[in-house]
Amino acid sequence: PANYLFCVAGTAGPSSVNNTPPLYTVVMANDLFHTIVLNMLSEAEAKPLDFGAGNVPWRVFPPVLPHEKKADVSLLEGLTWMPRRITLIPSDGQTVSSVYCQAGLDFKGNERWNDPHVPRYRKKDGAYGTVKPETGRLLWRDVGTLLYDHDSSAVRQPQVLRCITNIYDDDETPPWIVIRAAGLMTNQAAYANWCEDELALPRELIRLQDQAELFRSDVNMVEALQAHLFSNVQKYVDKPRAGSVTKEHEIAVQCQQDFLQAAHDYLFGAALDEIIRRTPEKDHADHVCDRLKALLQDTIRRVLRTAGSDAKAMMQQMEAERWIWAAYEKITNERKTQNGKEKKNFKHILSCLHGNNMHGGNERTGKC
């Protein structure tokens, strides 16, 4: 039920089993039957969670005590969690005129629960956080959390995507896997906005570690660069207008959106083609660094340098550019010289970007 899946704290009750509603992902097929099959887990695939086949509401009708705290949950209990007690009250036997709402179960064992439809990332403290939806943030920017990761050192791929390797043999896996995501944005326990997005990924990124890691690094580079681009334009160029009470920085937002759109077209075009063709990693990394440099140059020319033509404006633009290129050099040098230890350090970018995210519309700062 949508009321439970996207339940927020408030109305005298706890939030859902996932706390603040995360981004939920579903593997899509051509029809409802196959979509359901692709999103089912067996008892073996659910481990280390207990499957809990006999302890679900439609079988045992368990009593729900207001604010009852629970520290453990099975898979099916989690998927049918009841943070509210709701009763529809009819006025004449046929028409519902009011609803009785009371607090329900309160889950406290967060680290023990791993929702099979939710992508996760590793935080600085080593625990896993769930990806939250943001206004204006498209699904492709969080694609790194959807890709295969054998040791779960940086991300935890949704279990329904991991289980595709158990459903199909290598030569039978569809060439493209379609993922649909939905999320509810909240603001201080209030419903704020709703988002939906869809993404098609080649099977190589779902099944193969090397290919997934390569594309994850590409996306991480884009995320790090756009964060530095936004923060430096905001700091040196895009001062709020006199008397303005908004925190939005128009030129910084325009630069960010321009770069992200161009980067998206490149990543899901030429860059992804190279990965599918298994271009050598070093050659691919060089191509990505060179192309992203060109995209940054285009954004600076088309957007940043149109922010003003007087002496003061030009000096501000030059200062922003200086720091943008300093960040570019640092990020690309790390990428081009990756090996064992350095590769893990580059993965840390993902954790930093998510860890600095202030959910509710603000951009990730990218400061590590």
Coordinates of C-alpha atoms in Angstrom, one line a residue, residues 57-337:
P57 CA -0.6 -9.5 7.6
W58 CA -2.9 -11.3 5.2
R59 CA -2.1 -14.7 6.9
V60 CA -1.8 -14.0 10.6
F61 CA -3.5 -10.6 11.1
P62 CA -1.0 -9.6 13.8
P63 CA -2.1 -7.0 16.3
V64 CA -0.5 -3.6 15.8
L65 CA 0.3 -1.8 19.0
P66 CA 0.9 2.0 18.8
H67 CA 4.6 2.9 18.9
E68 CA 5.7 -0.7 19.5
K69 CA 9.4 -0.8 18.8
K70 CA 10.9 -3.6 16.8
A71 CA 14.6 -4.3 16.2
D72 CA 14.3 -7.2 13.7
V73 CA 12.2 -7.8 10.7
S74 CA 11.8 -10.4 8.0
L75 CA 11.7 -9.7 4.3
L76 CA 7.9 -10.0 3.9
E77 CA 7.4 -8.1 7.2
G78 CA 9.5 -5.3 5.9
L79 CA 7.6 -5.2 2.6
T80 CA 4.3 -5.1 4.4
W81 CA 5.4 -2.9 7.4
M82 CA 2.6 -1.1 9.2
P83 CA 3.7 2.2 10.7
R84 CA 0.0 3.3 11.0
R85 CA -3.3 1.9 12.2
I86 CA -5.9 3.1 9.7
T87 CA -9.6 2.5 9.8
L88 CA -12.1 3.8 7.2
I89 CA -15.3 5.1 8.8
P90 CA -18.4 5.0 6.7
S91 CA -21.2 7.4 7.3
D92 CA -24.1 5.5 5.8
G93 CA -22.7 2.0 5.3
Q94 CA -21.5 2.8 1.8
T95 CA -19.7 6.2 1.8
V96 CA -16.5 6.7 3.7
S97 CA -16.8 10.0 5.5
S98 CA -13.7 10.0 7.8
V99 CA -10.6 8.1 8.6
Y100 CA -9.2 7.0 12.0
C101 CA -5.4 7.2 12.0
Q102 CA -3.1 6.1 14.8
A103 CA 0.6 5.4 15.2
G104 CA 1.7 1.9 14.4
L105 CA 5.0 -0.1 14.5
D106 CA 8.3 1.6 15.0
F107 CA 11.4 -0.1 13.4
K108 CA 14.7 0.5 15.1
G109 CA 17.0 -2.1 13.6
N110 CA 17.9 0.0 10.5
E111 CA 21.2 -1.7 9.8
R112 CA 19.6 -5.1 9.7
W113 CA 17.1 -4.2 7.0
N114 CA 18.0 -4.1 3.3
D115 CA 15.1 -3.3 1.1
P116 CA 15.5 -5.3 -2.1
H117 CA 14.2 -2.4 -4.2
V118 CA 16.4 0.4 -2.7
P119 CA 19.9 1.4 -3.9
R120 CA 22.4 2.2 -1.1
Y121 CA 25.8 3.9 -0.8
R122 CA 28.4 3.5 1.8
K123 CA 28.7 6.6 4.1
K124 CA 31.9 7.9 5.7
D125 CA 31.2 6.0 8.9
G126 CA 31.0 2.7 7.0
A127 CA 27.2 2.3 7.3
Y128 CA 25.0 2.2 4.3
G129 CA 22.6 5.1 3.5
T130 CA 19.6 4.9 1.1
V131 CA 19.5 7.1 -2.0
K132 CA 16.9 9.8 -1.6
P133 CA 15.0 11.5 -4.4
E134 CA 15.7 15.2 -5.0
T135 CA 13.8 17.8 -7.0
G136 CA 15.4 18.2 -10.4
R137 CA 17.9 15.3 -9.9
L138 CA 17.4 12.6 -12.6
L139 CA 18.0 8.9 -12.0
W140 CA 21.1 8.6 -14.2
R141 CA 23.1 10.7 -11.7
D142 CA 22.7 7.9 -9.2
V143 CA 23.3 5.1 -11.6
G144 CA 26.4 4.1 -9.8
T145 CA 24.3 2.7 -7.0
L146 CA 22.4 0.5 -9.5
L147 CA 25.5 -1.2 -11.1
Y148 CA 27.1 -4.4 -10.1
D149 CA 29.5 -4.2 -7.2
H150 CA 30.9 -7.6 -6.1
D151 CA 32.3 -6.6 -2.7
S152 CA 29.8 -3.8 -2.0
S153 CA 32.7 -1.6 -1.0
A154 CA 31.1 1.6 -2.3
V155 CA 27.5 0.8 -3.1
R156 CA 24.9 -1.9 -2.5
Q157 CA 23.0 -2.6 -5.7
P158 CA 19.3 -3.3 -5.2
Q159 CA 18.8 -7.0 -4.6
V160 CA 16.2 -7.3 -7.4
L161 CA 18.9 -6.2 -9.9
R162 CA 21.6 -8.5 -8.4
C163 CA 19.2 -11.5 -8.7
I164 CA 18.9 -11.0 -12.5
T165 CA 22.2 -13.0 -12.6
N166 CA 20.2 -15.9 -11.1
I167 CA 17.2 -15.7 -13.4
Y168 CA 19.1 -15.7 -16.7
D169 CA 22.1 -17.4 -18.1
D170 CA 24.8 -15.1 -19.5
D171 CA 23.7 -15.6 -23.1
E172 CA 20.0 -15.3 -22.3
T173 CA 20.1 -12.0 -20.3
P174 CA 18.3 -9.3 -22.3
P175 CA 20.8 -6.8 -23.8
W176 CA 19.1 -3.9 -22.0
I177 CA 17.6 -3.9 -18.5
V178 CA 14.9 -1.2 -17.9
I179 CA 14.7 0.2 -14.4
R180 CA 11.9 2.4 -13.2
A181 CA 12.4 4.5 -10.1
A182 CA 9.9 6.4 -8.0
G183 CA 10.3 8.5 -4.9
L184 CA 8.6 10.9 -2.6
M185 CA 10.4 14.1 -1.5
T186 CA 9.7 15.2 2.0
N187 CA 10.3 18.3 4.0
Q188 CA 10.3 18.0 7.8
A189 CA 8.0 15.0 7.8
A190 CA 5.6 16.6 5.3
Y191 CA 4.9 15.4 1.7
A192 CA 6.6 17.8 -0.7
N193 CA 6.8 16.3 -4.2
W194 CA 6.8 13.1 -6.2
C195 CA 9.2 12.0 -8.9
E196 CA 9.4 9.1 -11.4
D197 CA 12.1 8.2 -13.8
E198 CA 13.1 5.4 -16.1
L199 CA 16.6 4.2 -17.2
A200 CA 17.7 1.5 -19.6
L201 CA 21.1 -0.1 -18.8
P202 CA 23.1 -2.6 -20.8
R203 CA 23.4 -6.0 -19.2
E204 CA 27.2 -5.6 -19.0
L205 CA 26.7 -3.0 -16.2
I206 CA 24.3 -5.2 -14.3
R207 CA 26.4 -8.4 -14.4
L208 CA 30.1 -7.5 -14.9
Q209 CA 32.3 -5.9 -12.2
D210 CA 35.0 -4.3 -14.5
Q211 CA 32.5 -2.7 -16.8
A212 CA 30.3 -1.5 -13.9
E213 CA 33.3 0.0 -12.1
L214 CA 34.4 1.8 -15.2
F215 CA 31.1 3.4 -15.8
R216 CA 30.7 4.2 -12.1
S217 CA 34.0 6.1 -12.3
D218 CA 32.8 8.0 -15.3
V219 CA 29.6 9.1 -13.5
N220 CA 31.5 9.9 -10.3
M221 CA 33.8 12.2 -12.4
V222 CA 30.8 14.1 -13.8
E223 CA 29.3 14.4 -10.3
A224 CA 32.5 15.8 -8.8
L225 CA 33.1 18.2 -11.7
Q226 CA 29.5 19.6 -11.7
A227 CA 29.7 20.1 -7.9
H228 CA 32.9 22.2 -8.2
L229 CA 31.5 24.0 -11.2
F230 CA 28.4 25.0 -9.3
S231 CA 30.2 25.9 -6.0
N232 CA 32.9 28.1 -7.7
V233 CA 30.5 29.9 -10.0
Q234 CA 28.2 30.5 -7.0
K235 CA 31.1 31.7 -4.9
Y236 CA 32.9 34.1 -7.3
V237 CA 30.3 35.1 -9.9
D238 CA 26.7 34.6 -9.0
K239 CA 26.0 36.9 -6.1
P240 CA 22.4 37.3 -5.1
R241 CA 20.6 40.3 -6.5
A242 CA 20.2 43.4 -4.3
G243 CA 17.1 42.9 -2.1
S244 CA 16.7 39.2 -3.2
V245 CA 15.7 36.8 -0.5
T246 CA 16.2 33.7 -2.6
K247 CA 19.2 31.4 -2.2
E248 CA 19.1 30.3 -5.8
H249 CA 22.1 31.3 -7.9
E250 CA 20.9 31.6 -11.5
I251 CA 24.3 31.5 -13.4
A252 CA 25.6 28.6 -11.2
V253 CA 22.4 26.6 -11.9
Q254 CA 22.6 27.4 -15.6
C255 CA 26.2 26.3 -15.7
Q256 CA 25.4 23.1 -13.8
Q257 CA 22.4 22.2 -16.0
D258 CA 24.3 22.9 -19.2
F259 CA 27.2 20.7 -18.2
L260 CA 25.1 17.9 -16.8
Q261 CA 23.0 17.7 -20.0
A262 CA 26.1 17.5 -22.2
A263 CA 27.8 15.0 -19.9
H264 CA 24.7 12.8 -19.9
D265 CA 24.6 12.7 -23.7
Y266 CA 28.2 11.7 -23.8
L267 CA 28.1 9.2 -21.0
F268 CA 25.1 7.3 -22.4
G269 CA 26.4 7.6 -25.9
A270 CA 30.1 7.4 -26.9
A271 CA 31.4 6.5 -23.4
L272 CA 29.0 3.6 -22.9
D273 CA 29.7 2.3 -26.4
E274 CA 33.4 2.1 -25.5
I275 CA 32.6 0.1 -22.3
I276 CA 30.4 -2.3 -24.2
R277 CA 33.1 -2.8 -26.8
R278 CA 35.6 -3.3 -23.9
T279 CA 38.0 -0.5 -24.8
P280 CA 41.1 -0.8 -22.7
E281 CA 40.6 1.0 -19.3
K282 CA 43.5 3.4 -19.7
D283 CA 42.4 4.5 -23.2
H284 CA 38.8 4.9 -22.0
A285 CA 39.8 7.0 -19.0
D286 CA 41.9 9.3 -21.3
H287 CA 39.0 9.7 -23.6
V288 CA 36.6 10.5 -20.8
C289 CA 39.0 13.1 -19.2
D290 CA 39.5 14.8 -22.6
R291 CA 35.8 14.9 -23.5
L292 CA 34.7 16.2 -20.1
K293 CA 37.4 19.0 -20.4
A294 CA 35.8 20.0 -23.7
L295 CA 32.4 20.0 -22.2
L296 CA 33.5 22.2 -19.3
Q297 CA 35.1 24.6 -21.8
D298 CA 31.8 24.8 -23.8
T299 CA 29.8 25.5 -20.6
I300 CA 32.3 28.2 -19.6
R301 CA 32.1 29.8 -23.0
R302 CA 28.4 29.6 -23.5
V303 CA 27.1 30.3 -20.0
L304 CA 29.7 31.6 -17.6
R305 CA 31.3 34.3 -19.9
T306 CA 27.9 35.7 -20.6
A307 CA 27.3 36.6 -17.0
G308 CA 28.7 40.1 -17.5
S309 CA 31.2 42.0 -19.7
D310 CA 32.5 44.8 -17.4
A311 CA 35.9 44.6 -15.7
K312 CA 34.6 43.4 -12.4
A313 CA 32.4 40.7 -13.9
M314 CA 35.3 39.5 -16.1
M315 CA 37.6 39.3 -13.0
Q316 CA 35.0 37.2 -11.2
Q317 CA 34.7 34.9 -14.1
M318 CA 38.4 34.4 -14.4
E319 CA 38.7 33.6 -10.6
A320 CA 35.9 31.0 -10.9
E321 CA 37.6 29.5 -14.0
R322 CA 40.9 29.2 -12.1
W323 CA 39.3 27.1 -9.4
I324 CA 37.2 25.1 -11.8
W325 CA 40.3 24.0 -13.7
A326 CA 42.3 23.4 -10.5
A327 CA 39.5 20.9 -9.5
Y328 CA 39.5 19.4 -13.0
E329 CA 43.3 18.7 -12.8
K330 CA 43.0 17.1 -9.4
I331 CA 40.1 14.9 -10.4
T332 CA 41.5 13.8 -13.7
N333 CA 45.0 13.1 -12.3
E334 CA 43.4 10.8 -9.7
R335 CA 41.4 9.1 -12.5
K336 CA 44.3 8.6 -14.9
T337 CA 46.6 7.1 -12.3

